[in-house]
Amino acid sequence: MKVIALIAAIMTGALLIYGIEEMPKWGDPNSPASSHVSPLYIQEAIEKTATPNMVTAVLADYRGYDTLGETTVIFTAGIACVLMLRKKRKGGGD
Amino acid sequence: MLDYVIGKYNFWIYAVLMMIGLYAMMGKKNLVKKLIGMNIFQSAIILFYISTGVKTGGATVPILMGHAQEHGHQAIDVAGYLNPLPHVLMLTAIVVSIATTGVALAIIILIYRRYNTLEENEILKIRKDTGV
Amino acid sequence: MIWQLDLILCIFVIICAIAAITIKDLLAAVIILGAYSFFMCLLWTEMGAVDVAFTEASVGAGVGTVLFIAAVSKTKRRSKD
């Protein structure tokens, strides 16, 4: 079983390493990830949100509903933990 | 070939971290060990995303300097700041990963209360013997 | 960015990851996972992602380790593999 797991992990790693070949060079300022959308955020965040920190500007202003959904996820996880770990009343469940 | 290895060594390291996490999730029998493997896998993916936002050549953290704040109309040099988008997405991912870890640990405690063991093969054997 | 520091931190991270999944004592494995999280946080600071770094230091390394230790203290400490 362990041997199968090791072989599967190594094959996945080989696929990942094969995919690395297509990646842009590390820290390239003209890589696709940093040349399409992010210049807009860097330039306009201070005018539109008056926040010098771009990360918090995007997190709380542009993607405010996303952060609200994240808070819902945390709340649901907390409720689930409390419901699972509470002391059972006698006679209920196993 | 040497450039392929040295210029992208960090991607190799992320692939190795993902392999370690994947092996721990599949090969280890203990449930807490599986969860540790899941944490390692998640942070390897987060590390990969953060590294796509890195820019070499004098780029600093994505917080505006004071002078750019005063002159709002002055053009901001894009190459001087790191890409903020992967940072934002991965902030969300870290918090969600902690939430999943908490729920998984609660389920592990429930499993321990019922079967009195944390080893996967022993749990499967108990389930087979009792015919559940 | 200093690539020597980056390489050293990456090697530390890999050592911590391998140690965390091989140690048989679950409490020690969890503490090593906390050390792994802090090395990850240093790596992100070095890459310039300061917001992610302090979120990881407080949430990932702090709260995560506390949750793991609570779970291990309520269950068994020894692991068979």
Coordinates of C-alpha atoms in Angstrom, one line a residue:
Chain A
M1 CA 0.0 0.0 0.0
K2 CA 2.8 2.4 0.9
V3 CA 4.7 1.5 -2.2
I4 CA 1.6 2.3 -4.4
A5 CA 1.2 5.6 -2.5
L6 CA 4.9 6.5 -3.1
I7 CA 4.7 5.6 -6.8
A8 CA 1.6 7.7 -7.2
A9 CA 3.2 10.7 -5.4
I10 CA 6.3 10.4 -7.5
M11 CA 4.3 10.3 -10.7
T12 CA 2.4 13.3 -9.7
G13 CA 5.6 15.1 -8.9
A14 CA 7.0 14.1 -12.3
L15 CA 3.9 15.6 -14.0
L16 CA 4.4 18.8 -11.9
I17 CA 8.0 19.1 -12.8
Y18 CA 7.1 18.5 -16.5
G19 CA 4.7 21.4 -16.2
I20 CA 7.4 23.7 -14.7
E21 CA 9.1 23.9 -18.1
E22 CA 6.2 26.1 -19.3
M23 CA 6.4 28.5 -16.3
P24 CA 7.9 32.0 -16.8
K25 CA 11.2 32.7 -15.2
W26 CA 10.9 33.4 -11.5
G27 CA 10.3 37.1 -10.8
D28 CA 9.9 38.1 -14.4
P29 CA 8.1 41.6 -14.3
N30 CA 6.5 40.8 -17.7
S31 CA 5.1 37.4 -16.7
P32 CA 1.4 36.9 -17.6
A33 CA 0.3 37.0 -14.0
S34 CA 1.7 40.5 -13.4
S35 CA 1.0 42.1 -16.7
H36 CA -2.7 41.8 -17.3
V37 CA -5.0 42.8 -14.4
S38 CA -2.7 43.8 -11.6
P39 CA -1.3 47.0 -13.1
L40 CA -4.9 48.4 -13.0
Y41 CA -5.2 47.7 -9.3
I42 CA -1.8 49.1 -8.5
Q43 CA -2.5 52.3 -10.3
E44 CA -6.1 53.0 -9.4
A45 CA -6.4 51.6 -5.9
I46 CA -5.3 54.9 -4.3
E47 CA -7.7 57.0 -6.3
K48 CA -10.7 54.8 -5.9
T49 CA -10.4 53.5 -2.4
A50 CA -8.0 56.0 -0.7
T51 CA -6.1 53.1 0.9
P52 CA -2.3 53.0 0.5
N53 CA -2.1 49.3 1.1
M54 CA -3.2 47.6 -2.1
V55 CA -3.8 44.2 -0.5
T56 CA -6.4 45.5 2.0
A57 CA -7.9 47.7 -0.7
V58 CA -8.6 44.7 -2.9
L59 CA -9.6 42.5 0.0
A60 CA -12.0 44.8 1.7
D61 CA -13.2 47.1 -1.1
Y62 CA -13.0 45.4 -4.5
R63 CA -13.7 42.0 -3.1
G64 CA -15.8 42.9 -0.1
Y65 CA -18.5 40.3 -0.8
D66 CA -15.8 37.7 -1.2
T67 CA -14.5 38.4 2.3
L68 CA -18.1 38.3 3.6
G69 CA -18.5 34.8 2.1
E70 CA -15.2 33.8 3.7
T71 CA -16.6 35.0 7.1
T72 CA -19.7 32.9 6.4
V73 CA -17.4 29.9 5.9
I74 CA -15.6 30.4 9.2
F75 CA -18.9 30.8 11.0
T76 CA -20.3 27.6 9.5
A77 CA -17.1 25.8 10.5
G78 CA -17.3 27.0 14.0
I79 CA -21.0 26.0 14.3
A80 CA -20.2 22.6 12.9
C81 CA -17.4 22.1 15.4
V82 CA -19.6 23.1 18.3
L83 CA -22.4 20.9 17.2
M84 CA -20.1 17.9 16.8
L85 CA -18.2 18.3 20.0
R86 CA -20.9 19.2 22.5
K87 CA -21.7 16.9 25.3
K88 CA -24.6 14.5 24.4
R89 CA -27.6 14.5 26.6
K90 CA -28.2 11.0 28.2
G91 CA -30.3 8.7 26.1
G92 CA -29.6 10.6 22.9
G93 CA -27.5 9.0 20.1
D94 CA -24.4 6.8 20.6
Chain B
M1 CA 19.6 22.5 -18.9
L2 CA 21.5 24.2 -16.1
D3 CA 19.4 27.3 -16.6
Y4 CA 16.3 25.2 -16.5
V5 CA 17.3 23.8 -13.1
I6 CA 18.9 26.9 -11.5
G7 CA 16.5 29.5 -12.8
K8 CA 13.5 27.7 -11.6
Y9 CA 14.8 26.0 -8.5
N10 CA 11.9 27.3 -6.3
F11 CA 9.3 25.6 -8.5
W12 CA 11.2 22.3 -8.0
I13 CA 11.0 22.8 -4.3
Y14 CA 7.3 23.4 -4.4
A15 CA 6.8 20.2 -6.4
V16 CA 8.8 18.3 -3.8
L17 CA 6.7 19.8 -1.0
M18 CA 3.5 18.8 -2.8
M19 CA 4.8 15.3 -3.2
I20 CA 5.6 15.1 0.5
G21 CA 2.0 16.2 1.4
L22 CA 0.4 13.9 -1.2
Y23 CA 2.4 10.9 0.1
A24 CA 1.5 11.7 3.7
M25 CA -2.2 11.8 2.7
M26 CA -2.1 8.5 0.8
G27 CA 0.5 6.4 2.5
K28 CA 0.2 7.2 6.2
K29 CA -2.4 5.2 8.2
N30 CA -2.8 7.6 11.1
L31 CA -5.6 10.2 10.7
V32 CA -3.7 13.1 12.3
K33 CA -0.7 12.3 10.0
K34 CA -3.1 12.5 7.0
L35 CA -4.2 15.9 8.2
I36 CA -0.6 17.1 8.7
G37 CA 0.0 16.0 5.1
M38 CA -3.1 18.0 3.9
N39 CA -1.7 21.1 5.7
I40 CA 1.7 20.7 4.0
F41 CA 0.0 20.3 0.6
Q42 CA -2.1 23.4 1.1
S43 CA 0.8 25.6 2.1
A44 CA 2.8 24.3 -0.9
I45 CA 0.0 25.5 -3.2
I46 CA -0.2 28.8 -1.4
L47 CA 3.6 29.2 -1.7
F48 CA 3.3 28.6 -5.5
Y49 CA 0.7 31.3 -5.9
I50 CA 2.6 33.8 -3.8
S51 CA 5.7 33.2 -5.9
T52 CA 3.9 34.1 -9.1
G53 CA 3.4 37.6 -7.7
V54 CA 7.1 38.2 -7.2
K55 CA 8.9 40.8 -9.4
T56 CA 12.6 41.2 -9.5
G57 CA 14.3 44.5 -10.2
G58 CA 13.6 46.8 -7.3
A59 CA 9.9 45.9 -6.6
T60 CA 8.8 46.3 -3.0
V61 CA 5.8 45.3 -0.9
P62 CA 2.5 46.5 -2.3
I63 CA 2.0 49.5 0.0
L64 CA 2.2 53.0 -1.6
M65 CA 4.9 55.3 -0.4
G66 CA 4.0 58.6 1.2
H67 CA 4.7 60.9 -1.8
A68 CA 2.5 59.0 -4.1
Q69 CA -0.3 59.5 -1.7
E70 CA 0.0 63.2 -1.7
H71 CA 0.1 63.6 -5.5
G72 CA -2.8 61.4 -6.5
H73 CA -2.6 62.2 -10.2
Q74 CA 1.0 61.3 -10.5
A75 CA 1.5 58.1 -12.4
I76 CA 2.4 55.2 -10.2
D77 CA 5.2 53.0 -11.4
V78 CA 3.8 49.5 -11.8
A79 CA 7.2 47.8 -11.8
G80 CA 8.0 49.2 -8.4
Y81 CA 5.4 47.2 -6.6
L82 CA 4.7 43.5 -6.3
N83 CA 1.6 42.0 -7.7
P84 CA -1.1 42.3 -5.0
L85 CA -3.7 39.9 -6.4
P86 CA -2.1 36.6 -5.4
H87 CA -1.6 37.9 -1.9
V88 CA -5.3 38.7 -1.6
L89 CA -6.5 35.4 -2.9
M90 CA -4.1 33.5 -0.6
L91 CA -5.2 35.4 2.5
T92 CA -8.6 34.0 1.9
A93 CA -7.1 30.5 1.2
I94 CA -5.1 30.5 4.5
V95 CA -8.2 31.3 6.6
V96 CA -10.3 28.7 4.8
S97 CA -7.6 26.1 5.3
I98 CA -7.7 26.7 9.0
A99 CA -11.5 26.3 9.0
T100 CA -11.2 22.9 7.2
T101 CA -8.5 21.8 9.6
G102 CA -10.7 22.6 12.6
V103 CA -13.7 20.7 11.2
A104 CA -11.4 17.7 10.3
L105 CA -10.0 17.7 13.9
A106 CA -13.5 17.7 15.3
I107 CA -14.4 14.7 13.1
I108 CA -11.2 12.9 14.3
I109 CA -12.2 13.4 17.9
L110 CA -15.6 11.9 17.2
I111 CA -14.0 8.9 15.4
Y112 CA -11.7 8.4 18.4
R113 CA -14.6 8.5 20.8
R114 CA -16.4 5.8 18.8
Y115 CA -13.6 3.4 17.7
N116 CA -11.0 4.2 20.4
T117 CA -8.2 4.3 17.8
L118 CA -6.9 6.6 15.1
E119 CA -5.3 4.1 12.7
E120 CA -7.2 3.7 9.5
N121 CA -6.7 -0.1 9.1
E122 CA -7.8 -0.8 12.7
I123 CA -11.0 1.3 12.2
L124 CA -11.8 -0.5 8.9
K125 CA -11.2 -3.9 10.7
I126 CA -13.5 -2.9 13.6
R127 CA -16.2 -1.9 11.1
K128 CA -15.8 -5.1 9.2
D129 CA -16.0 -7.3 12.4
T130 CA -19.1 -5.6 13.8
G131 CA -20.7 -5.6 10.4
V132 CA -21.5 -1.9 10.3
Chain C
M1 CA 14.9 39.3 -2.8
I2 CA 18.0 37.4 -1.8
W3 CA 18.2 34.1 -3.5
Q4 CA 20.6 32.6 -1.0
L5 CA 18.3 33.3 1.9
D6 CA 15.4 31.9 -0.2
L7 CA 17.2 28.7 -0.9
I8 CA 18.2 28.2 2.8
L9 CA 14.6 28.8 3.9
C10 CA 13.3 26.4 1.3
I11 CA 15.6 23.7 2.5
F12 CA 14.6 24.2 6.1
V13 CA 10.9 24.0 5.0
I14 CA 11.5 20.7 3.3
I15 CA 13.4 19.3 6.3
C16 CA 10.5 20.3 8.6
A17 CA 7.9 18.8 6.3
I18 CA 9.8 15.4 6.1
A19 CA 10.3 15.4 9.9
A20 CA 6.6 16.2 10.6
I21 CA 5.4 13.2 8.6
T22 CA 8.0 10.7 9.8
I23 CA 8.0 11.3 13.6
K24 CA 5.9 8.7 15.5
D25 CA 5.0 11.0 18.4
L26 CA 2.0 13.0 17.3
L27 CA 2.7 15.9 19.7
A28 CA 6.2 16.3 18.4
A29 CA 4.9 16.1 14.8
V30 CA 2.4 18.9 15.5
I31 CA 5.0 21.2 17.1
I32 CA 7.3 20.6 14.0
L33 CA 4.3 21.5 11.8
G34 CA 4.2 24.8 13.8
A35 CA 7.9 25.4 13.0
Y36 CA 7.1 24.6 9.4
S37 CA 4.4 27.3 9.4
F38 CA 6.8 29.8 10.8
F39 CA 9.5 29.0 8.2
M40 CA 6.8 29.4 5.6
C41 CA 6.0 32.8 7.1
L42 CA 9.6 33.9 6.9
L43 CA 9.7 32.7 3.3
W44 CA 6.7 34.9 2.4
T45 CA 8.2 37.9 4.2
E46 CA 11.3 37.4 2.1
M47 CA 9.1 37.3 -1.0
G48 CA 7.4 40.6 0.0
A49 CA 4.0 39.3 0.9
V50 CA 3.9 40.8 4.3
D51 CA 0.1 40.6 4.7
V52 CA 0.1 36.9 4.0
A53 CA 3.1 36.4 6.3
F54 CA 1.5 37.9 9.4
T55 CA -1.8 36.2 8.7
E56 CA 0.0 32.9 8.5
A57 CA 2.0 33.7 11.7
S58 CA -1.1 34.4 13.7
V59 CA -3.7 32.1 12.1
G60 CA -1.7 29.2 10.5
A61 CA 1.1 28.8 13.1
G62 CA -0.8 30.1 16.2
V63 CA -4.4 28.9 15.9
G64 CA -3.6 25.9 13.8
T65 CA -1.1 24.5 16.3
V66 CA -3.5 25.2 19.2
L67 CA -6.3 23.3 17.4
F68 CA -3.9 20.4 16.7
I69 CA -2.6 20.2 20.2
A70 CA -6.2 20.3 21.6
A71 CA -7.2 17.4 19.3
V72 CA -4.0 15.3 20.2
S73 CA -4.6 15.9 23.9
K74 CA -8.1 14.6 23.6
T75 CA -7.1 11.5 21.6
K76 CA -4.0 9.2 21.5
R77 CA -0.5 10.6 21.3
R78 CA 1.3 7.6 19.8
S79 CA 1.1 6.8 16.2
K80 CA 2.0 3.5 14.6
D81 CA 3.6 5.0 11.4

